[in-house]
Coordinates of C-alpha atoms in Angstrom, one line a residue:
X1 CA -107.8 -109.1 -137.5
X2 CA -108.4 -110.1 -141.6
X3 CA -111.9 -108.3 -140.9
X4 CA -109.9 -105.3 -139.7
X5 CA -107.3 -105.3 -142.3
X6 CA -110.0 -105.6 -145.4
X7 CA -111.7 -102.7 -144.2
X8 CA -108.7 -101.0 -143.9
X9 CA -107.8 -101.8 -147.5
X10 CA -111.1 -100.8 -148.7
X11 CA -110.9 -97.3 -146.7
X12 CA -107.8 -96.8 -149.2
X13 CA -108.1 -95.0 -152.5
X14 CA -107.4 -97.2 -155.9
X15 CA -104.7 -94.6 -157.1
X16 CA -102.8 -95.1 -154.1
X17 CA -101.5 -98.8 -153.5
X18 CA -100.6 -99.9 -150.1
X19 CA -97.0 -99.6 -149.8
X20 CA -96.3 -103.5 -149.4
X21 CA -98.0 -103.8 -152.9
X22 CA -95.4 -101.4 -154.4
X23 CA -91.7 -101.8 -153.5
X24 CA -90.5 -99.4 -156.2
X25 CA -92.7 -96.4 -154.6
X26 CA -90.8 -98.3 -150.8
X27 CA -87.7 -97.8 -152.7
X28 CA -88.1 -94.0 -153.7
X29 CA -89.1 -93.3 -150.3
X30 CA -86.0 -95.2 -148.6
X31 CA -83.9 -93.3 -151.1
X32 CA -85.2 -90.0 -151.5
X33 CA -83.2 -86.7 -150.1
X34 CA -85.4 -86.4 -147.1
X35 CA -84.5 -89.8 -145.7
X36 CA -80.7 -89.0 -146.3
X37 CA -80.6 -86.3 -144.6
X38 CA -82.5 -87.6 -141.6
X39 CA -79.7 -90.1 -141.3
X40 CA -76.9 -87.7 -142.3
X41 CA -77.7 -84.9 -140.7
X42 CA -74.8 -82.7 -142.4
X43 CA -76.9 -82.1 -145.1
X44 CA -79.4 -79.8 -143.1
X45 CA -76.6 -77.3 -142.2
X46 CA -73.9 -77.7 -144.7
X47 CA -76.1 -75.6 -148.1
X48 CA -76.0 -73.0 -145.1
X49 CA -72.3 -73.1 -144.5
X50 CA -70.9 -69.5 -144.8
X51 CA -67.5 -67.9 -143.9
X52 CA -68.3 -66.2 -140.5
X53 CA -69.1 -69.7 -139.4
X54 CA -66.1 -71.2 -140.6
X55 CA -64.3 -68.5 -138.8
X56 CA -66.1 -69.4 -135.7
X57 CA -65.3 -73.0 -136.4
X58 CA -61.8 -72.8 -136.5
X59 CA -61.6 -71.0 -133.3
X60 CA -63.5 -73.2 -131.4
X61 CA -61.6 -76.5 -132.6
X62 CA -58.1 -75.6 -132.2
X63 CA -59.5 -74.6 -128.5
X64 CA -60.7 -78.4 -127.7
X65 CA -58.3 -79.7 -129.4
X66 CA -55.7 -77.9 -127.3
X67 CA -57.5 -78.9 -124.5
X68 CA -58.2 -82.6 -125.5
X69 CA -55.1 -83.4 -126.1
X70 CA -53.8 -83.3 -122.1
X71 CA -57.2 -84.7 -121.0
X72 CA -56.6 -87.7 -123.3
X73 CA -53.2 -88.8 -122.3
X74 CA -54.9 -87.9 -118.5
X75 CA -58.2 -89.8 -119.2
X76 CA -56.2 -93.4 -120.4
X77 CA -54.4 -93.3 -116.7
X78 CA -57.6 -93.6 -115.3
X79 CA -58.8 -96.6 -117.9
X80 CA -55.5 -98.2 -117.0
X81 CA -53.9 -98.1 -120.6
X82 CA -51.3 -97.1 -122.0
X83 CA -51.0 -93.0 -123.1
X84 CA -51.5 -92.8 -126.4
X85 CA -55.1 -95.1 -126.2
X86 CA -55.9 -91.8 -125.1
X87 CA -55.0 -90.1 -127.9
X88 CA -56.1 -93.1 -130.4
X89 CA -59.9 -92.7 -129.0
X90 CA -60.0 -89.0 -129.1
X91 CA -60.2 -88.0 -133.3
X92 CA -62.6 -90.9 -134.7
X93 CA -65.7 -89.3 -132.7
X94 CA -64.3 -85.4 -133.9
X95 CA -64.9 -86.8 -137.4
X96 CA -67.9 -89.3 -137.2
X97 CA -70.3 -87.1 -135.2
X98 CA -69.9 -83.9 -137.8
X99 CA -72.1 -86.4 -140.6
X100 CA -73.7 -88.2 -137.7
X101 CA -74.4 -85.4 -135.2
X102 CA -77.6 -83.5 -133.9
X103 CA -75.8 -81.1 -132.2
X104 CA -73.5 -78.3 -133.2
X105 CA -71.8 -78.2 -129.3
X106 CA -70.9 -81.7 -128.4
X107 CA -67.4 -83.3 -128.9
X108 CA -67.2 -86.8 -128.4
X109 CA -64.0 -88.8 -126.8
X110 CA -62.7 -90.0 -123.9
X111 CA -64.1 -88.8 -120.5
X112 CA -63.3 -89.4 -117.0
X113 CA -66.5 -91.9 -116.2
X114 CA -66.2 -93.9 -119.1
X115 CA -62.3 -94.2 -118.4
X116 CA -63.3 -95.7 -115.0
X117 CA -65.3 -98.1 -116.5
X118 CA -63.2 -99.1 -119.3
X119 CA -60.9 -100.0 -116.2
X120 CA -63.1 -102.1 -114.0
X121 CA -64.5 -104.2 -117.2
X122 CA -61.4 -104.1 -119.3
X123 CA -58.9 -104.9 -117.2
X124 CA -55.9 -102.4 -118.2
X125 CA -55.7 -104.7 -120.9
X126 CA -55.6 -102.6 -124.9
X127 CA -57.2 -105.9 -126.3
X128 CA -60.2 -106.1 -124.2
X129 CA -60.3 -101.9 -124.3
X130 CA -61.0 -102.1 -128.1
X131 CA -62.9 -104.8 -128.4
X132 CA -65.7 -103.1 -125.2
X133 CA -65.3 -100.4 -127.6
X134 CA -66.7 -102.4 -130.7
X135 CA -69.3 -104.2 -128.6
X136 CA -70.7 -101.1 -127.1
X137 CA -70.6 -99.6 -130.5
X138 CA -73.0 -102.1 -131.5
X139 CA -75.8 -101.9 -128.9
X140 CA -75.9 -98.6 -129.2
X141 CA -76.0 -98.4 -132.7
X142 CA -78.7 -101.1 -132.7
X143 CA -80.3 -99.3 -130.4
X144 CA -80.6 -96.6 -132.7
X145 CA -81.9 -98.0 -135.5
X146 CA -84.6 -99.7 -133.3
X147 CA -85.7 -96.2 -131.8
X148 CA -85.1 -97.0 -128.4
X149 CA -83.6 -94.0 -127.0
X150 CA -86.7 -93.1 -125.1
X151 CA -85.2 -96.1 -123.0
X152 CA -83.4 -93.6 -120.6
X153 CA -86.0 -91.7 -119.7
X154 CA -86.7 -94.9 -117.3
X155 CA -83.6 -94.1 -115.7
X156 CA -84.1 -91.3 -113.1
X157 CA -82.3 -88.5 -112.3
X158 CA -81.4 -89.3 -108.6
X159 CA -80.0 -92.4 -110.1
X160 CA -77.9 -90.5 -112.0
X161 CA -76.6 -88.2 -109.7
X162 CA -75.8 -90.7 -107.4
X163 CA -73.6 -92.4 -110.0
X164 CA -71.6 -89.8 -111.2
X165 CA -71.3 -87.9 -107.7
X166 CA -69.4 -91.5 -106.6
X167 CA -67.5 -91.8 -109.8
X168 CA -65.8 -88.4 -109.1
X169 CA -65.1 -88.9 -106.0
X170 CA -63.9 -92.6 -107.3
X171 CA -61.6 -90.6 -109.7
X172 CA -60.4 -87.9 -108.0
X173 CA -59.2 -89.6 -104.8
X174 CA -57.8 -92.5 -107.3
X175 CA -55.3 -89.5 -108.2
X176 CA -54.1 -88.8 -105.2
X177 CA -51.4 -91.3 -105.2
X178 CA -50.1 -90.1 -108.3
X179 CA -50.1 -86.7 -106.7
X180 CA -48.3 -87.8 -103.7
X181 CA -45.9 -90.1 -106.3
X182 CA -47.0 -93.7 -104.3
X183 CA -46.6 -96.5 -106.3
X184 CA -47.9 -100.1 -106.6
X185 CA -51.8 -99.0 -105.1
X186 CA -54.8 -101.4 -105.7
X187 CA -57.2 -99.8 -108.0
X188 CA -60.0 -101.2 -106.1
X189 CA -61.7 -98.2 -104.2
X190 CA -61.7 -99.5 -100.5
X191 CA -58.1 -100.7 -100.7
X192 CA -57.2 -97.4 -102.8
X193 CA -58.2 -95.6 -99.7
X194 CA -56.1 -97.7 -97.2
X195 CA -53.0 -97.9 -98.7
X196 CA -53.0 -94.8 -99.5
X197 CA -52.8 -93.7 -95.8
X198 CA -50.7 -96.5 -95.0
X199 CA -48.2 -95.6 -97.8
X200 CA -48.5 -92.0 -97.5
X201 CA -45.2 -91.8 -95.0
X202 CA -43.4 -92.7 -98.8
X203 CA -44.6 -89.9 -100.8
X204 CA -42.5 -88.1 -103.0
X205 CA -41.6 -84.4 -102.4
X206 CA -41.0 -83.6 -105.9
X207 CA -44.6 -85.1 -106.9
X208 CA -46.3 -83.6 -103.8
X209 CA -44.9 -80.3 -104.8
X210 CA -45.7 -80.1 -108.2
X211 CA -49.1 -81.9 -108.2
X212 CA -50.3 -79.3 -105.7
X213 CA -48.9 -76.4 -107.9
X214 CA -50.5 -77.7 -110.8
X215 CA -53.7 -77.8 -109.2
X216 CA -53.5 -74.4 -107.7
X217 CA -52.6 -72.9 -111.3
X218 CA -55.7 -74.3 -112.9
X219 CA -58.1 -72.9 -110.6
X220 CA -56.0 -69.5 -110.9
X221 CA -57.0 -70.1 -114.9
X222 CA -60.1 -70.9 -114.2
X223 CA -61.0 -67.8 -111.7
X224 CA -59.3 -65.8 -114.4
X225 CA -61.8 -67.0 -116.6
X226 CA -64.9 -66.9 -114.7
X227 CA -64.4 -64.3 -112.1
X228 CA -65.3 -60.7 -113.3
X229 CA -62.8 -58.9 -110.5
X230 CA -60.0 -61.2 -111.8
X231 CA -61.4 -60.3 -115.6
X232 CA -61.1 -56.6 -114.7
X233 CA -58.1 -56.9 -112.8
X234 CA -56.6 -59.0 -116.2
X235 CA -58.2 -56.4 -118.6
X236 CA -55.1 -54.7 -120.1
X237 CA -54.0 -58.2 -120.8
X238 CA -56.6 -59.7 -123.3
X239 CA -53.8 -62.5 -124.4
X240 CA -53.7 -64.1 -121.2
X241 CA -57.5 -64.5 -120.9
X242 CA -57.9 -65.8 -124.3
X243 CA -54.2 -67.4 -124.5
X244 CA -53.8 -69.2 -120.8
X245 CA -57.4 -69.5 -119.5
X246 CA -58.9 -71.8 -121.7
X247 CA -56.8 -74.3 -123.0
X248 CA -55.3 -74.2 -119.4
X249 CA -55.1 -78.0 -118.9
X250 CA -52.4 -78.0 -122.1
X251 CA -50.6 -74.9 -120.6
X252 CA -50.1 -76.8 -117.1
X253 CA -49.1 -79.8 -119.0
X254 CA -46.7 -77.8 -121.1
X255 CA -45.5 -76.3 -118.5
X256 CA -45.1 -79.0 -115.3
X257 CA -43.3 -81.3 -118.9
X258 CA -41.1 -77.8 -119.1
X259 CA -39.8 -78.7 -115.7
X260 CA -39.7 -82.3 -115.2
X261 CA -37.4 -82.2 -118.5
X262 CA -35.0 -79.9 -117.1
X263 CA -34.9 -81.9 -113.9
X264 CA -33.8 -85.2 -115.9
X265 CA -31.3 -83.0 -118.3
X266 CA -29.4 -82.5 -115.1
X267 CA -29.7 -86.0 -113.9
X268 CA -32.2 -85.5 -111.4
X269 CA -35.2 -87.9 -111.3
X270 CA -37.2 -85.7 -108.9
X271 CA -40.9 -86.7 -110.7
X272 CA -43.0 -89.7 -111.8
X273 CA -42.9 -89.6 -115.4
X274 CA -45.3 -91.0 -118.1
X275 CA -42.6 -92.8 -119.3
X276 CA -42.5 -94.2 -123.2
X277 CA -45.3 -94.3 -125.6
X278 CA -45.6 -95.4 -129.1
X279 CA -45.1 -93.1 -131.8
X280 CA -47.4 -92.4 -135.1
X281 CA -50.9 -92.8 -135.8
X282 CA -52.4 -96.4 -135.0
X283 CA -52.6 -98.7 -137.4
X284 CA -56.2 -99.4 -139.0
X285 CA -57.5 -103.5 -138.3
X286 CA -60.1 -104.7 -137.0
X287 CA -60.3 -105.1 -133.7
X288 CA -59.3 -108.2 -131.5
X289 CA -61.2 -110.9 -131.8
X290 CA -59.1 -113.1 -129.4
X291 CA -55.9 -112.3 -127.7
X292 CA -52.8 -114.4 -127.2
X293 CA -52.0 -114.8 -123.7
X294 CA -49.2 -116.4 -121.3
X295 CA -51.6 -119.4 -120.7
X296 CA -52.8 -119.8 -124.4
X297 CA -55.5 -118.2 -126.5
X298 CA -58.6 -116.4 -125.0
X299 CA -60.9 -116.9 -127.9
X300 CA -64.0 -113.9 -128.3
X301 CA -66.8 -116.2 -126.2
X302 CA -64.4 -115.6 -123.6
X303 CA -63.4 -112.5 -123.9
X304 CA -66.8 -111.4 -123.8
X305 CA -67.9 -113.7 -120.8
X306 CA -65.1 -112.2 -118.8
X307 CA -67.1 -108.5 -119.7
X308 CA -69.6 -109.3 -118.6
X309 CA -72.0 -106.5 -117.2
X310 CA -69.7 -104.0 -118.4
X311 CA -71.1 -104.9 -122.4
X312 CA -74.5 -103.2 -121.0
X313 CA -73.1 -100.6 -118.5
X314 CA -70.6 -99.2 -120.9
X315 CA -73.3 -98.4 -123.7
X316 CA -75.8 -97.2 -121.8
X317 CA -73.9 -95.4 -119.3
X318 CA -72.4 -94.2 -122.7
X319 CA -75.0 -92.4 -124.2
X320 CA -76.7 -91.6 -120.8
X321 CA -74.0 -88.8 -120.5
X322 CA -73.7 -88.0 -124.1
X323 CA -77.7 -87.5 -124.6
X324 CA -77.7 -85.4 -121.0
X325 CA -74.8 -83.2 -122.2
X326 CA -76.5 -82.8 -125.3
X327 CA -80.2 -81.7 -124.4
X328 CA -78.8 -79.4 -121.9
X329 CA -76.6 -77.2 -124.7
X330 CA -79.6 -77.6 -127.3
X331 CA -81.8 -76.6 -125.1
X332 CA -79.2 -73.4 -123.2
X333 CA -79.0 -73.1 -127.1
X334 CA -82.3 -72.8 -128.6
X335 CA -82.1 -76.2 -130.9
X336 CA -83.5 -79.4 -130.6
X337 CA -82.0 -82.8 -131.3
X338 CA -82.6 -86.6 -131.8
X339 CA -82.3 -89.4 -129.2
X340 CA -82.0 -91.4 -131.8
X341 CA -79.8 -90.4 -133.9
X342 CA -76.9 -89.5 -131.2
X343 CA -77.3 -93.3 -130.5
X344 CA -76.5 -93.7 -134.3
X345 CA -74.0 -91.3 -134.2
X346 CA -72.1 -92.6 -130.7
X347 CA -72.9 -96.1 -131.8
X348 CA -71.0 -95.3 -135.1
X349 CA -67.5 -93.7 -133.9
X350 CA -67.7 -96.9 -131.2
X351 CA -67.3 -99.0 -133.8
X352 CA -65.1 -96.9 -136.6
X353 CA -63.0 -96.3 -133.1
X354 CA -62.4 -99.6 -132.6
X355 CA -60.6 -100.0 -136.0
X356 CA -58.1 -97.4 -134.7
X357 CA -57.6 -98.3 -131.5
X358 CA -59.9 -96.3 -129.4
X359 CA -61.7 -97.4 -126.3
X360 CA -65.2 -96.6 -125.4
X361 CA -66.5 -92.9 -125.7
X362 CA -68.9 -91.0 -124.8
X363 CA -69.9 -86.7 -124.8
X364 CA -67.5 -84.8 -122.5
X365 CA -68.8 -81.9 -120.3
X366 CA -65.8 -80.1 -120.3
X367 CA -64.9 -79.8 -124.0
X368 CA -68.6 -79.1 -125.0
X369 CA -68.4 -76.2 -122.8
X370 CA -65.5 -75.0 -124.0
X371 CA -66.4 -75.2 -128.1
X372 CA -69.9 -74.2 -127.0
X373 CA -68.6 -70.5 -124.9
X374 CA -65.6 -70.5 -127.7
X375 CA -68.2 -69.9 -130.1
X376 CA -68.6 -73.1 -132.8
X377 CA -71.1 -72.7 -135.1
X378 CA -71.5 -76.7 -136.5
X379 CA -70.2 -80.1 -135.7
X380 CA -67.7 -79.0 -138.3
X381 CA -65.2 -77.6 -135.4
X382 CA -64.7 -81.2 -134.8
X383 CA -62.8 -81.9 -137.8
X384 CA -60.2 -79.1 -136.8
X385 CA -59.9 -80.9 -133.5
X386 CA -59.5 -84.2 -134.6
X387 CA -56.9 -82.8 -137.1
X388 CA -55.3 -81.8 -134.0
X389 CA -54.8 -85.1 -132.2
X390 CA -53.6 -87.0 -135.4
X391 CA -50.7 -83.9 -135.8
X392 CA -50.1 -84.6 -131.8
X393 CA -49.7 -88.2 -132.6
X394 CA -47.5 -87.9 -135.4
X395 CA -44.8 -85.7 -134.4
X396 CA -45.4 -85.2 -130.2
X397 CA -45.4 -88.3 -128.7
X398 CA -41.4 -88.1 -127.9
X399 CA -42.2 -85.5 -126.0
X400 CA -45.0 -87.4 -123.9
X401 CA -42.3 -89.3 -122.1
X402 CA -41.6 -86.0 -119.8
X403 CA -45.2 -85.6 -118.9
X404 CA -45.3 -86.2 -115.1
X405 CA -48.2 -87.8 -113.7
X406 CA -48.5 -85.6 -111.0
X407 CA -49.9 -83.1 -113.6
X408 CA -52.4 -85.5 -114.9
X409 CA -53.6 -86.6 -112.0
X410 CA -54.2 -82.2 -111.1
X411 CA -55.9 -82.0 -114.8
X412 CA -58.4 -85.1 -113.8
X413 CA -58.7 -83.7 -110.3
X414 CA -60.1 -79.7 -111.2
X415 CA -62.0 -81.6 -114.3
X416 CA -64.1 -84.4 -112.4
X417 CA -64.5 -81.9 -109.2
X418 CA -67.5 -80.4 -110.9
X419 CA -68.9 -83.0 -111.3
X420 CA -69.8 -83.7 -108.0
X421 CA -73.2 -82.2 -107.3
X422 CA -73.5 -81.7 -103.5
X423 CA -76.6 -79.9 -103.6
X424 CA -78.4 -82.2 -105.0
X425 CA -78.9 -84.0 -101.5
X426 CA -80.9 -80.5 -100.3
X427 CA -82.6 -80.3 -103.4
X428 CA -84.0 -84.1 -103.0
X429 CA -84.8 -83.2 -99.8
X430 CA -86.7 -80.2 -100.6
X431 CA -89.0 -81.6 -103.8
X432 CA -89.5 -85.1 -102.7
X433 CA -87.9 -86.9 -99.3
X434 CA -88.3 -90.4 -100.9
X435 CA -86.4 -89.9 -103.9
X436 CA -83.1 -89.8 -101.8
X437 CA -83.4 -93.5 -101.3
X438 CA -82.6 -94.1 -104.8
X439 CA -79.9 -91.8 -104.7
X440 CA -77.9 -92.9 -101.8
X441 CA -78.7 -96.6 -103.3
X442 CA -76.9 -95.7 -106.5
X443 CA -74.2 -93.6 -104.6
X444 CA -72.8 -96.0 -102.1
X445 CA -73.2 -99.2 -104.2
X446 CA -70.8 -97.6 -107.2
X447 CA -68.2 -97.3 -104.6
X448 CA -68.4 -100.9 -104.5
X449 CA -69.2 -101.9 -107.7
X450 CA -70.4 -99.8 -110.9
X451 CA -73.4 -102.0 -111.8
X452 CA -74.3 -102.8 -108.8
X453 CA -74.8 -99.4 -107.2
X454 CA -76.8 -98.3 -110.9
X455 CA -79.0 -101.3 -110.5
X456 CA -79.3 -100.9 -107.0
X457 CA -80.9 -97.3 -107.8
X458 CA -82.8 -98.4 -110.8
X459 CA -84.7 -101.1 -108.5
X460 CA -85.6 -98.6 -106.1
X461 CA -86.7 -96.2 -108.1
X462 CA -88.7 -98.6 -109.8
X463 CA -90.5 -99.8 -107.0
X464 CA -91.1 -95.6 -106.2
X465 CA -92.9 -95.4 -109.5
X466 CA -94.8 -98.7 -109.1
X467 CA -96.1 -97.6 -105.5
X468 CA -97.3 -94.1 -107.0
X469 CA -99.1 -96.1 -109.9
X470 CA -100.6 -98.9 -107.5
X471 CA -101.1 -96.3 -104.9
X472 CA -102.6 -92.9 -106.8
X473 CA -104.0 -90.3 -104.8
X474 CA -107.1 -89.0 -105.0
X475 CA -109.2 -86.1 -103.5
X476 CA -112.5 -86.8 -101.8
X477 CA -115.1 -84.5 -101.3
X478 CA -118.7 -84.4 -99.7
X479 CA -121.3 -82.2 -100.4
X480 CA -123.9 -84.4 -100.0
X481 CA -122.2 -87.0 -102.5
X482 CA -119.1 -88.2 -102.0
X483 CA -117.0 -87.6 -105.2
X484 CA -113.4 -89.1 -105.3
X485 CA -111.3 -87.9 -107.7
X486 CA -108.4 -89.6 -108.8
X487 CA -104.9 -87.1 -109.4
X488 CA -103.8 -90.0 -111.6
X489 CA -104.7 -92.2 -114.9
X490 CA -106.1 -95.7 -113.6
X491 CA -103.7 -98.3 -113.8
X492 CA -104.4 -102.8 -112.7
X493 CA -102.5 -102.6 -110.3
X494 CA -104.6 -99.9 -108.5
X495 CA -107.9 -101.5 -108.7
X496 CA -108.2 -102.8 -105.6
X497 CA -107.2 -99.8 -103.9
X498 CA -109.4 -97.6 -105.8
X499 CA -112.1 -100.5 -105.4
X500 CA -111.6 -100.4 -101.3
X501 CA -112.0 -96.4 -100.8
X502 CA -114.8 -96.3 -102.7
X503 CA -116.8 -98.8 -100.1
X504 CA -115.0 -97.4 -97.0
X505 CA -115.6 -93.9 -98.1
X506 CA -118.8 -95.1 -99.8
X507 CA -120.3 -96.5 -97.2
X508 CA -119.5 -93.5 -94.9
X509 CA -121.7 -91.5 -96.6
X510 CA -124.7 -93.3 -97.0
X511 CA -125.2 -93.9 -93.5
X512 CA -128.4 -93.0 -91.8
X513 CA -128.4 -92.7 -87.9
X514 CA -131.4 -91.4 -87.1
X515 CA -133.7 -93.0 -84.3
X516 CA -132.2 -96.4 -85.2
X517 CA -128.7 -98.3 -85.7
X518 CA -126.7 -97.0 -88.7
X519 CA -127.9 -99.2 -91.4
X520 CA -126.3 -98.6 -95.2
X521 CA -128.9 -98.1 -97.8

């Protein structure tokens, strides 16, 4: 090693020092503009700023944010919170990722899989929210810094699939009670199921009603949107396409809030409502440490303890969904981004979230769709959307208490449906058989438990990957010599294998059988 190191020090010119024997040359480097803008990627696309885009910008972010707003107060039922921790974890990221950010599509916040697990690991409880927020914020910023986003590329697709095919049907069916206006139902998924059917002789007309209208109107929206005989049908009236059919989760909400307050003007308490939330922006602190409790103080080695799995899940589940959301609109696009720095990036609104209140987030599908087909030209549509939520929290939240849940449960219900990805069982089937195992593994275990059923897949797709490197194939051919070539680099754990077809196929083709017993030369 010193032998290797002085020839390497010899090898370099006089003029130019090695770096460890010049910290003011280290210095200039860590400091100089290219090194800022690789960590603050605003200044790459800000000198080109120009009106058209700012245009485009505004557009696109007064879309999201109409739509985010509905999907927040939507997305903190399913993490078990209170409404407005909704709201509280959907501007932070709007404002974080547009210095932070690789890409000029994504809008981080709360989405429907990380409100599930923010309720399995959290415990409905705003304390432990936050503080999974902070935590998670952490790993994944360390994570960033360390360069260890190639990590998920170990995590395979099947895996995937299977996880977030069972966490929409986890959420979706976890809304039917609110659409049938039950009460008092475990949040567990096997007991979810039963006593739902057991309760179901209690449901609620009002609810039943209205949830099912809600539902039926946003896929009217959407086929308005996306079908070109409605689009030609709708062509005279351009305002309802552009007006109703995007931001249609905030015009159902509007709309089923419309009716639910004239209901209770007349006295009439047909619907479940959303019920009181606190009004005004949160309060900036850091987040809790500890928590004061019925039975005393849980101090933060508890708090964590009692977390558990969910401080790894969370974060890498986390940027799992952000970083697939992302490379598929860079790439649909025609723009790269970095691993890396969208761990920085989620990492960093995690943590800055956690000072407002927020709970964990991650990139949503939905709302990157909609700034990305709306037309946003930088990360700098955020800022209009995060603007937004903070005017929503300031002077709407009085008018939250009318919301009924029936049409929260119909937004998460047409939002998570997509989701699903049925197909994906033919198209396993059809590339590689073997690779449903994994799948199903992840699939059925997340109904169980999240971790579980992702480490359940990871395992099995491990041992895939370790068969195919122990077990490589190889093409043998004989003309006279026997060549076997291997389809594969040559890995330990194959020698042996490789070792045992080259003496069975070997030997096969250096016997000689004539006039006498085969005899290898």
């Amino acid at each position: 090693m010193i032998y290797f190191l002085k020839k390497v020090s010899k090898s370099l010119p006089l003029s130019t020092p090695p770096m460890w024997n010049n910290p003011i040359a280290s210095l200039r480097k860590c400091c100089s503009y290219g090194t800022f803008r690789a960590v603050f990627p605003i200044l790459g696309w800000l000198p080109r700023y120009s009106s058209h885009w700012l245009r485009m910008d505004l557009l696109a972010g007064v879309t999201v944010g109409l739509t985010v707003v509905p999907q927040a107060l939507a997305y903190a039922e399913i993490a078990g919170l209170p409404v407005q921790y909704g709201l509280y974890s959907s501007f932070m990221g709007s404002f974080v990722y547009c210095l932070l950010g690789t890409s000029k599509d994504i809008t981080l916040g709360p989405t429907a899989i990380m409100s599930l697990l923010v309720s399995i690991y959290a415990f409905h409880d705003p304390a432990y929210a936050v503080l999974l927020a902070f935590l998670s914020g952490c790993v994944q910023l360390a994570m960033g810094i360390l360069r260890l986003g190639f990590l998920v590329d170990f995590i395979s697709l099947p895996v995937i699939k299977g996880f977030t095919s069972s966490a929409a049907l986890t959420i979706g069916f976890g809304q039917v009670k609110n659409i049938l206006g039950l009460r008092d139902i475990p949040r567990q998924f096997f007991l979810e199921v039963y006593y739902t059917f057991h309760n179901i002789m209690e449901t609620r007309v009002g609810d039943l009603v209205l949830g099912v209208s809600c539902i039926l109107l946003l896929v009217l929206l959407k086929m308005m949107k996306g079908h070109v005989t409605l689009k030609h049908f709708f062509s005279k009236c351009l305002f309802c396409q552009s007006a109703f059919t995007t931001p249609r989760n905030a015009v159902v909400v509007v709309a089923a809030g419309i009716v639910a307050y004239s209901f209770e003007n007349q006295g009439l308490h047909v619907f479940v409502l959303t019920g009181k939330t606190d009004r005004g922006l949160p309060p900036f602190r850091p987040p809790p440490f500890s928590k004061v409790s019925p039975n005393g103080t849980v101090h933060f080695d508890k708090m964590v303890w009692d977390m558990g799995a969910g401080l790894a899940v969370v974060p890498l589940v986390g940027f799992l969904e952000s970083i697939a959301i992302a490379k598929a609109f860079a790439s649909q696009n025609n723009y790269r981004i970095d691993p890396n720095q969208e761990l920085i990036a989620i990492g960093s609104t995690n943590i800055l979230g956690s000072f407002v209140s927020s709970y964990p987030v991650t990139g949503s599908f939905g709302r990157t769709a909609v700034n990305s087909q709306t037309g946003v030209c930088s990360p700098a549509g955020g800022i209009i959307t995060g603007t937004i939520v903070l005017l929503s929290l300031a002077f709407l939240t009085p008018l939250f208490y009318y919301v009924p849940k029936a049409a929260l449960a119909a937004v998460i219900i047409c939002a998570v449906l997509p989701v699903f990805d049925g197909g994906i069982i033919a198209k396993l089937w059809k590339v590689k058989k073997l690779d449903l195992l994994p799948f199903f593994a992840s699939f059925l275990g997340c109904f169980w438990e999240i971790q579980y059923g992702i480490l359940a897949g990871m395992v099995l797709s491990g041992i895939i990957l370790f068969y195919n490197i122990a077990r490589p194939d190889a093409k043998i051919t004989d003309h006279g010599v026997v060549v076997i070539q291997l389809q594969s680099g040559l890995n330990f754990p194959a020698v042996e294998y490789v070792r045992n077809l080259l003496y069975r196929h070997g030997l096969e083709g250096t016997y000689s059988c004539s006039g006498a017993p085969c005899q290898p030369f």
